[in-house]
Amino acid sequence: METMRRTKIVDVLKSTDFGATVNVRGWVRTHRSSKAVDFIALNDGSTIKNVQIVVNTSTTDEQTLRQITTGSCLSVTGTLVESQGKGQSVEIQCKDIKIYGLCGSDYPMQKKGQTFEYMRQYGHLRLRTNTFGAVFRIRHHMAIAIHQFFHDRGFFYFHTPIITASDAEGAGQMFQVTTQNLYDLKKDEKGKIKYDDDFFGKMTSLTVSGQLEGELGATSLGQIYTFGPTFRAENSNTPRHLAEFWMIEPEVAFIDLNDLMDLEEDFIKYCVQWALDHCQDDLEFLNSMIDKTLLERLRSVVSGSFKRLTYTEGIDILKEAVAQGHKFEFPVSWGMDLASEHERYLVEEHFKRPVIMTDYPKEIKAFYMKLNDDNKTVQGTDVLFPQIGEIIGGSVREEDYGKLMEQIEERHIPMKDMWWYLDTRKYGTCPHGGFGLGFERLILFVTGMQNIRDVVPFPRTPKNAEF
Ligand code: 4AD
Ligand code: MG
């Protein structure tokens, strides 16, 4: 019996080969006993749906049967039959059960209605629940969608380094990479750490963005995208920040601000539509269990157009809201960085749809953004989403060597490790631009989950690197 080939539950549920003998393997979701038969709902992760195993209690050792509780792992061989019960089309009349592993009553994932906060303590086991199964199947499909979108449009997948000596965002919130003995750091006369003996012979960190190297790729291959892990050491304990997250960064030669916004909008809509097309069962589950407005929200994003406006127009709307009596925690004035409450007001209350904001004051944006003729604003673009806030940050890049140097000097950015970046402006410079999409923020939106810690299998946040 045991040598029989396993069929995945997703395929069993689609089968109409009634009378055939099948073998399924998976984990017990529930086990109910009635007089003559037991019902075991088995799940193997291939789908959110369980297959029902019907066990005739007279033919199975009762002692064994009673030990099979939620979380136990089984191999079941039986006959595929049309189901009499509601909510399922097929079930398996059990002929043989092999127990791979029983699961004690102390199994932490068995109770219904456990909070996500509780489940985070069991990062190794929460994966086996329905919700996390749905989330991580969707996460997989989103990664495929992203590659498909760019591949279809002639972008090349370009790998940028994870260890870097440059600070792309100029914010300095980086994790250092070193092989130095931290108990015996070598310092110079001024007390500064000597990196000469360190592995790379200079100070290095985990990357905060692949953009700078991505720009090198775009000035060779025309249009590239990166998709990789990204690290930020900012101490942001919010439901939208991770210390380790994944970012997708397309970079395109000869693109202007309008085409860049079109690319951003097309990209997100494509991903959301992909989820609607490929993740129906999981989305329906999340819609019923997590957020009743999820499907409606996803459909409205793909069918409507995003609102485009400048930062200055946005500030005017926020000022008007204040004048009408709306209370914000942080005061509104031109030049300020928008707080999440401001972004969400514009998206959720004022426009009631995604917003693409452009032309920010240069002081609140990175050094590489293209300066407008007003000398005050830059061609940056953020995409703001309902419930998420910023999901994309991007810009047209400053391609003029002199202007770029001016920004670098104004900000006192140490450029000794970025000479190669400046060379792109020296040798055959070209207009170009790109953006970064936070993968987990996209997954937050698509799944309706509330906390970014629940859309990455093993979250890294301040004071937390368990699992
Ligand atoms: O706006 P950011 O900082 O832009 C860049 O890094 C540019 N180099 C992108 C580019 O133009 N190529 O980050 C881009 C996106 C944000 O909009 C957000 O979705 C996500 O990355 N992000 C984070 N996601 C999770 N946790 C964090 N700590 C994040 N910081 C940024
Ligand atoms: Mg940003």
Coordinates of C-alpha atoms and ligand atoms in Angstrom, one line a residue:
M1 CA 0.0 0.0 0.0
E2 CA 2.6 2.5 1.1
T3 CA 4.5 2.4 -2.1
M4 CA 1.5 3.9 -3.9
R5 CA 2.2 7.3 -5.5
R6 CA 1.0 10.3 -3.6
T7 CA -1.6 12.5 -5.2
K8 CA -1.7 16.2 -4.1
I9 CA -5.0 17.2 -2.5
V10 CA -5.5 20.0 -5.0
D11 CA -5.6 17.4 -7.7
V12 CA -7.7 14.9 -5.8
L13 CA -10.4 17.6 -5.3
K14 CA -10.6 18.1 -9.1
S15 CA -10.7 14.4 -9.9
T16 CA -13.9 12.6 -11.1
D17 CA -12.2 9.2 -11.2
F18 CA -14.6 7.8 -8.7
G19 CA -13.8 4.3 -7.5
A20 CA -10.1 4.7 -8.1
T21 CA -7.7 4.1 -5.2
V22 CA -5.7 7.2 -4.2
N23 CA -3.0 8.0 -1.7
V24 CA -2.9 11.5 0.0
R25 CA -0.5 12.7 2.7
G26 CA -0.9 15.7 4.9
W27 CA -1.7 17.2 8.3
V28 CA -5.0 16.8 10.1
R29 CA -7.0 20.0 10.4
T30 CA -10.0 18.5 12.3
H31 CA -11.1 15.0 13.4
R32 CA -14.7 14.4 14.2
S33 CA -16.2 11.2 15.5
S34 CA -19.8 10.0 15.0
K35 CA -21.3 6.6 15.6
A36 CA -20.1 4.5 12.8
V37 CA -17.6 6.7 11.0
D38 CA -15.0 9.3 11.7
F39 CA -14.3 12.3 9.5
I40 CA -10.8 13.6 9.2
A41 CA -10.1 16.8 7.3
L42 CA -6.6 16.5 5.7
N43 CA -4.6 19.4 4.3
D44 CA -1.3 19.1 2.4
G45 CA -0.6 22.8 1.6
S46 CA -1.3 22.4 -2.1
T47 CA -4.6 24.2 -1.6
I48 CA -6.6 26.0 1.1
K49 CA -9.2 23.2 0.8
N50 CA -9.1 20.0 2.8
V51 CA -10.0 16.6 1.6
Q52 CA -12.4 14.7 3.8
I53 CA -11.4 11.2 4.8
V54 CA -14.2 8.9 5.9
V55 CA -13.0 6.2 8.3
N56 CA -15.2 3.3 9.1
T57 CA -14.6 2.8 12.8
S58 CA -15.3 -0.9 12.7
T59 CA -12.5 -1.6 10.3
T60 CA -9.9 0.6 12.0
D61 CA -8.1 0.1 15.3
E62 CA -10.0 2.4 17.7
Q63 CA -7.0 3.1 19.9
T64 CA -5.0 4.3 16.9
L65 CA -7.9 6.4 15.6
R66 CA -8.3 8.2 18.9
Q67 CA -4.7 9.3 18.8
I68 CA -5.1 11.2 15.6
T69 CA -5.7 14.8 16.6
T70 CA -5.3 18.2 14.9
G71 CA -1.8 18.6 13.6
S72 CA -1.0 14.9 13.2
C73 CA 0.6 13.9 9.9
L74 CA -0.8 11.0 8.0
S75 CA -0.6 9.0 4.8
V76 CA -4.1 7.8 3.8
T77 CA -5.0 5.3 1.1
G78 CA -8.6 4.9 0.0
T79 CA -11.3 5.0 -2.6
L80 CA -12.2 8.3 -4.2
V81 CA -16.0 8.7 -4.0
E82 CA -18.5 11.4 -4.7
S83 CA -19.3 13.3 -1.5
Q84 CA -22.7 13.4 0.0
G85 CA -21.7 16.2 2.3
K86 CA -22.1 19.9 1.7
G87 CA -19.2 22.1 0.6
Q88 CA -17.1 19.4 -1.1
S89 CA -17.3 17.3 -4.3
V90 CA -15.2 14.3 -3.4
E91 CA -14.1 12.4 -0.4
I92 CA -11.9 9.4 0.4
Q93 CA -13.3 6.2 1.9
C94 CA -10.3 5.2 4.0
K95 CA -8.7 1.7 3.4
D96 CA -5.5 2.3 5.2
I97 CA -3.9 5.0 7.5
K98 CA -0.2 5.3 8.2
I99 CA 0.7 7.7 10.9
Y100 CA 3.9 9.7 10.2
G101 CA 3.7 11.8 13.3
L102 CA 1.1 12.3 16.0
C103 CA 0.6 15.7 17.5
G104 CA 0.1 16.2 21.3
S105 CA -2.6 18.2 22.9
D106 CA 0.0 20.8 23.7
Y107 CA 0.2 21.7 19.9
P108 CA 0.1 25.5 20.0
M109 CA -1.8 25.9 16.7
Q110 CA -4.9 24.0 17.4
K111 CA -7.3 26.4 18.9
K112 CA -9.5 28.6 16.7
G113 CA -9.5 32.3 17.1
Q114 CA -5.9 32.7 18.1
T115 CA -4.6 36.2 17.5
F116 CA -1.9 36.8 14.9
E117 CA 0.2 38.3 17.7
Y118 CA 0.1 35.0 19.6
M119 CA 0.9 33.0 16.4
R120 CA 4.0 35.1 15.8
Q121 CA 5.5 33.4 18.8
Y122 CA 5.2 30.2 16.8
G123 CA 6.7 31.3 13.5
H124 CA 7.7 27.7 12.9
L125 CA 4.2 26.3 13.3
R126 CA 1.9 29.2 12.2
L127 CA 2.8 28.3 8.6
R128 CA 0.5 25.3 9.0
T129 CA -2.6 27.3 9.6
N130 CA -5.1 28.1 6.9
T131 CA -4.4 31.8 7.0
F132 CA -0.7 31.6 6.6
G133 CA -1.0 28.9 4.0
A134 CA -3.2 31.2 2.0
V135 CA -0.8 34.2 2.5
F136 CA 2.3 32.3 1.4
R137 CA 0.7 30.7 -1.6
I138 CA -0.4 34.2 -2.7
R139 CA 3.1 35.5 -2.0
H140 CA 4.5 32.9 -4.4
H141 CA 2.0 33.8 -7.1
M142 CA 2.9 37.5 -6.7
A143 CA 6.6 36.7 -7.3
I144 CA 5.7 34.8 -10.5
A145 CA 3.5 37.7 -11.6
I146 CA 6.3 40.2 -11.1
H147 CA 8.8 38.2 -13.2
Q148 CA 6.1 37.6 -15.9
F149 CA 5.2 41.3 -16.1
F150 CA 8.8 42.4 -16.7
H151 CA 9.8 39.5 -18.8
D152 CA 6.8 40.1 -21.2
R153 CA 7.8 43.8 -21.5
G154 CA 11.5 43.1 -22.4
F155 CA 13.0 43.9 -19.0
F156 CA 16.0 41.9 -17.9
Y157 CA 16.2 40.5 -14.4
F158 CA 19.4 42.0 -13.0
H159 CA 21.1 40.9 -9.8
T160 CA 22.6 43.6 -7.6
P161 CA 24.8 43.0 -4.6
I162 CA 23.5 42.5 -1.1
I163 CA 26.8 43.6 0.5
T164 CA 27.7 47.1 -0.5
A165 CA 30.0 50.0 0.4
S166 CA 27.5 52.7 -0.7
D167 CA 24.4 54.1 1.0
A168 CA 21.9 54.4 -1.9
E169 CA 19.3 56.3 0.0
G170 CA 21.7 58.5 1.9
A171 CA 19.8 57.8 5.1
G172 CA 22.6 55.9 6.8
Q173 CA 20.3 53.3 8.4
M174 CA 22.4 50.3 7.4
F175 CA 23.5 47.0 9.0
Q176 CA 27.3 46.7 9.0
V177 CA 29.0 43.6 7.6
T178 CA 32.3 42.8 9.2
T179 CA 34.5 39.9 10.1
Q180 CA 36.4 42.0 12.7
N181 CA 36.6 40.8 16.2
L182 CA 34.2 43.1 17.9
Y183 CA 35.9 42.5 21.3
D184 CA 39.2 43.7 19.9
L185 CA 38.5 46.4 17.4
K186 CA 41.5 48.0 15.8
K187 CA 41.4 51.8 15.9
D188 CA 43.7 54.6 14.6
E189 CA 45.2 57.4 16.6
K190 CA 42.0 59.4 16.4
G191 CA 40.0 56.5 17.8
K192 CA 38.4 55.7 14.4
I193 CA 37.9 52.0 13.4
K194 CA 40.5 50.8 11.0
Y195 CA 38.8 48.9 8.2
D196 CA 42.0 48.2 6.3
D197 CA 42.2 44.7 7.9
D198 CA 38.5 44.0 7.6
F199 CA 37.3 41.5 5.0
F200 CA 36.7 44.0 2.2
G201 CA 39.3 46.5 3.4
K202 CA 36.6 49.1 3.8
M203 CA 33.3 49.6 5.7
T204 CA 30.5 47.6 4.2
S205 CA 26.9 47.1 4.9
L206 CA 23.8 45.2 3.8
T207 CA 22.1 47.1 0.9
V208 CA 19.2 49.4 1.5
S209 CA 18.4 49.4 -2.3
G210 CA 19.8 47.9 -5.5
Q211 CA 19.0 51.1 -7.4
L212 CA 22.5 52.5 -7.9
E213 CA 23.8 49.3 -9.4
G214 CA 20.4 48.9 -11.2
E215 CA 21.1 52.3 -12.9
L216 CA 24.3 50.8 -14.3
G217 CA 22.3 47.9 -15.7
A218 CA 19.8 50.2 -17.3
T219 CA 22.5 52.2 -19.0
S220 CA 23.6 49.0 -20.6
L221 CA 20.6 46.7 -21.1
G222 CA 18.1 49.5 -21.5
Q223 CA 15.6 48.3 -19.0
I224 CA 16.2 46.0 -16.0
Y225 CA 14.5 45.1 -12.8
T226 CA 15.9 43.7 -9.5
F227 CA 14.0 41.6 -7.1
G228 CA 15.9 40.8 -3.9
P229 CA 16.3 41.2 -0.2
T230 CA 16.8 44.7 1.2
F231 CA 17.8 45.8 4.7
R232 CA 17.0 48.9 6.8
A233 CA 18.2 49.4 10.3
E234 CA 15.6 52.0 11.1
N235 CA 14.0 51.5 14.4
S236 CA 10.5 51.6 13.0
N237 CA 8.2 49.5 15.0
T238 CA 5.1 49.8 12.8
P239 CA 2.8 47.4 11.0
R240 CA 4.4 48.5 7.7
H241 CA 8.2 48.3 8.4
L242 CA 10.6 45.3 8.3
A243 CA 14.3 45.4 8.9
E244 CA 14.6 42.8 6.1
F245 CA 12.2 43.0 3.2
W246 CA 12.1 42.3 -0.5
M247 CA 12.1 45.1 -3.1
I248 CA 11.5 45.1 -6.8
E249 CA 13.3 47.9 -8.6
P250 CA 12.9 48.4 -12.3
E251 CA 15.2 51.0 -13.9
V252 CA 14.6 52.3 -17.4
A253 CA 16.7 54.3 -19.9
F254 CA 15.0 57.2 -21.7
I255 CA 11.8 57.2 -19.5
D256 CA 10.1 60.4 -18.4
L257 CA 7.9 61.1 -15.4
N258 CA 4.6 60.3 -17.2
D259 CA 5.8 57.0 -18.6
L260 CA 7.2 56.1 -15.2
M261 CA 3.8 56.7 -13.6
D262 CA 2.2 54.6 -16.3
L263 CA 4.6 51.8 -15.6
E264 CA 4.0 52.0 -11.9
E265 CA 0.2 51.9 -12.3
D266 CA 0.3 49.1 -15.0
F267 CA 2.6 47.0 -12.8
I268 CA 0.5 47.1 -9.7
K269 CA -2.7 46.5 -11.6
Y270 CA -1.1 43.6 -13.3
C271 CA -0.1 42.0 -10.0
V272 CA -3.5 42.5 -8.4
Q273 CA -5.3 41.1 -11.5
W274 CA -2.9 38.1 -11.4
A275 CA -3.9 37.4 -7.8
L276 CA -7.6 37.6 -8.8
D277 CA -7.0 35.2 -11.6
H278 CA -4.6 32.7 -9.9
C279 CA -5.4 32.8 -6.2
Q280 CA -9.2 32.7 -6.2
D281 CA -9.6 30.1 -3.4
D282 CA -7.1 31.7 -1.1
L283 CA -8.6 35.2 -1.7
E284 CA -12.1 33.9 -1.0
F285 CA -10.9 32.4 2.2
L286 CA -9.2 35.7 3.3
N287 CA -12.2 37.7 2.2
S288 CA -14.4 35.6 4.4
M289 CA -12.1 35.2 7.4
I290 CA -9.9 38.4 7.5
D291 CA -11.4 41.2 5.6
K292 CA -14.9 41.2 4.1
T293 CA -14.1 44.1 1.7
L294 CA -10.9 42.5 0.3
L295 CA -12.1 41.3 -3.1
E296 CA -14.1 44.4 -3.6
R297 CA -11.0 46.5 -2.9
L298 CA -8.8 44.5 -5.3
R299 CA -11.4 44.7 -8.1
S300 CA -11.8 48.4 -7.6
V301 CA -8.0 49.0 -7.9
V302 CA -7.7 47.2 -11.2
S303 CA -10.8 48.8 -12.7
G304 CA -10.3 52.4 -11.8
S305 CA -7.4 54.8 -12.6
F306 CA -5.0 56.1 -10.0
K307 CA -5.3 59.8 -9.1
R308 CA -2.1 61.8 -10.1
L309 CA -1.3 65.0 -8.4
T310 CA 1.7 67.0 -7.3
Y311 CA 3.0 67.3 -3.7
T312 CA 2.0 71.0 -3.8
E313 CA -1.6 70.1 -4.8
G314 CA -1.6 67.5 -2.1
I315 CA -0.5 70.0 0.6
D316 CA -3.3 72.4 -0.5
I317 CA -5.9 69.6 -0.1
L318 CA -4.6 68.8 3.4
K319 CA -4.6 72.5 4.4
E320 CA -8.1 72.8 3.2
A321 CA -9.0 69.7 5.3
V322 CA -7.5 71.4 8.4
A323 CA -9.4 74.5 7.6
Q324 CA -12.6 72.4 7.5
G325 CA -11.8 71.1 11.0
H326 CA -10.0 67.9 10.2
K327 CA -7.5 67.0 12.9
F328 CA -4.0 65.7 12.1
E329 CA -1.5 64.8 14.7
F330 CA 1.3 66.5 12.7
P331 CA 0.7 70.1 11.4
V332 CA 0.5 70.6 7.6
S333 CA 2.9 72.9 5.8
W334 CA 4.7 73.0 2.5
G335 CA 8.1 71.3 2.8
M336 CA 7.1 68.7 5.4
D337 CA 7.4 65.0 4.7
L338 CA 3.9 63.5 4.6
A339 CA 3.1 61.3 7.6
S340 CA 1.1 58.2 7.2
E341 CA -2.0 60.0 8.5
H342 CA -1.7 62.6 5.6
E343 CA -1.2 59.9 3.0
R344 CA -4.1 58.0 4.2
Y345 CA -6.4 61.0 4.3
L346 CA -5.7 61.7 0.7
V347 CA -6.2 58.1 -0.4
E348 CA -8.9 56.9 1.8
E349 CA -11.0 59.9 2.5
H350 CA -10.4 62.5 -0.2
F351 CA -9.8 60.6 -3.4
K352 CA -11.0 57.2 -2.3
R353 CA -8.5 55.5 -4.7
P354 CA -4.8 55.0 -5.1
V355 CA -2.8 58.2 -5.5
I356 CA 0.5 58.9 -7.4
M357 CA 2.1 62.0 -6.0
T358 CA 5.0 63.8 -7.7
D359 CA 7.3 66.8 -7.6
Y360 CA 8.3 66.8 -3.9
P361 CA 10.5 69.4 -2.3
K362 CA 14.1 68.3 -2.9
E363 CA 15.0 68.5 0.8
I364 CA 12.8 65.5 1.7
K365 CA 13.9 63.3 -1.1
A366 CA 17.1 61.4 -2.1
F367 CA 20.1 63.1 -3.8
Y368 CA 19.6 61.3 -7.1
M369 CA 16.2 62.7 -8.0
K370 CA 16.0 65.0 -11.1
L371 CA 15.7 68.6 -10.1
N372 CA 12.8 70.6 -11.7
D373 CA 13.4 74.0 -13.3
D374 CA 11.9 75.7 -10.2
N375 CA 15.1 74.5 -8.4
K376 CA 12.9 73.6 -5.5
T377 CA 11.1 70.3 -6.4
V378 CA 12.3 67.0 -7.8
Q379 CA 10.7 64.5 -10.1
G380 CA 10.0 61.9 -7.4
T381 CA 6.9 59.8 -7.5
D382 CA 5.3 57.9 -4.6
V383 CA 2.3 55.6 -5.1
L384 CA 0.0 55.8 -2.0
F385 CA -2.4 53.0 -1.3
P386 CA -5.5 52.5 0.9
Q387 CA -4.6 51.0 4.3
I388 CA -0.9 50.8 3.3
G389 CA 0.3 54.3 2.6
E390 CA 3.4 54.4 0.4
I391 CA 3.7 51.2 -1.6
I392 CA 6.1 52.5 -4.3
G393 CA 8.8 55.2 -4.2
G394 CA 10.6 56.2 -7.4
S395 CA 11.9 59.0 -9.5
V396 CA 13.4 60.3 -12.7
R397 CA 17.1 60.4 -12.0
E398 CA 19.3 63.5 -12.3
E399 CA 21.4 62.7 -15.3
D400 CA 23.4 65.9 -15.4
Y401 CA 26.8 65.5 -13.8
G402 CA 27.1 69.0 -12.5
K403 CA 23.6 69.1 -11.0
L404 CA 24.1 65.7 -9.4
M405 CA 27.4 66.8 -7.8
E406 CA 25.7 69.9 -6.4
Q407 CA 23.1 67.8 -4.7
I408 CA 25.8 65.5 -3.3
E409 CA 27.8 68.4 -2.0
E410 CA 24.7 70.2 -0.5
R411 CA 24.0 67.0 1.5
H412 CA 27.6 66.3 2.4
I413 CA 27.3 62.8 1.1
P414 CA 30.7 61.0 1.1
M415 CA 31.2 60.0 -2.5
K416 CA 34.5 58.2 -2.3
D417 CA 32.9 54.9 -2.7
M418 CA 30.5 56.1 -5.4
W419 CA 32.9 57.3 -8.1
W420 CA 31.5 54.5 -10.4
Y421 CA 28.0 55.9 -10.0
L422 CA 29.1 59.4 -11.1
D423 CA 30.9 57.8 -14.1
T424 CA 27.5 57.0 -15.6
R425 CA 26.9 60.7 -15.8
K426 CA 30.4 61.3 -17.2
Y427 CA 30.3 58.7 -20.0
G428 CA 27.3 58.7 -22.3
T429 CA 24.8 59.9 -19.7
C430 CA 21.1 59.3 -20.5
P431 CA 17.8 60.3 -19.1
H432 CA 16.4 57.5 -17.0
G433 CA 14.3 56.6 -14.1
G434 CA 12.8 53.8 -12.0
F435 CA 11.0 52.9 -8.8
G436 CA 11.0 50.5 -5.9
L437 CA 8.0 48.5 -4.8
G438 CA 8.0 47.0 -1.3
F439 CA 7.1 43.3 -2.0
E440 CA 5.6 42.8 1.5
R441 CA 3.5 46.0 1.2
L442 CA 2.1 44.6 -2.0
I443 CA 1.3 41.3 -0.2
L444 CA -0.3 43.3 2.6
F445 CA -2.6 44.9 0.1
V446 CA -3.4 41.8 -1.8
T447 CA -4.1 39.6 1.2
G448 CA -5.9 42.2 3.4
M449 CA -3.6 41.3 6.3
Q450 CA -3.0 44.1 8.8
N451 CA 0.6 43.6 9.9
I452 CA 3.6 43.3 7.7
R453 CA 5.1 40.7 10.1
D454 CA 2.3 38.3 8.9
V455 CA 3.1 38.4 5.2
V456 CA 6.8 37.3 5.4
P457 CA 7.5 33.8 6.6
F458 CA 10.1 34.9 9.2
P459 CA 10.0 38.6 10.0
R460 CA 13.0 40.6 11.1
T461 CA 12.1 43.6 13.2
P462 CA 13.7 45.5 16.0
K463 CA 14.6 43.0 18.8
N464 CA 13.2 40.1 16.8
A465 CA 15.2 37.6 14.7
E466 CA 13.7 34.4 16.0
F467 CA 13.4 31.4 13.6
Ligands
4AD1 O1 10.9 54.7 -1.0 P1 12.1 53.8 -0.9 O2 13.1 54.1 0.2 O3 12.9 53.9 -2.3 C1 14.1 53.4 -2.7 O4 14.7 52.6 -2.0 C2 14.5 53.7 -4.1 N1 15.9 53.3 -4.2 C3 13.6 52.9 -5.0 C4 14.0 53.2 -6.5 O5 13.7 54.3 -7.0 N2 14.6 52.2 -7.1 O6 11.6 52.3 -0.8 C5 10.8 51.8 -1.9 C6 9.7 51.0 -1.3 C7 8.8 51.8 -0.4 O7 7.8 52.5 -1.2 C8 8.1 50.7 0.4 O8 7.1 50.0 -0.3 C9 9.2 49.7 0.6 O9 10.2 50.0 -0.4 N3 9.9 49.9 1.9 C10 9.8 49.0 2.9 N4 9.0 47.9 3.1 C11 9.1 47.3 4.3 N5 9.8 47.7 5.3 C12 10.6 48.8 5.2 N6 11.4 49.2 6.2 C13 10.6 49.5 4.0 N7 11.2 50.6 3.5 C14 10.8 50.8 2.3
MG2 MG 10.1 56.2 0.0

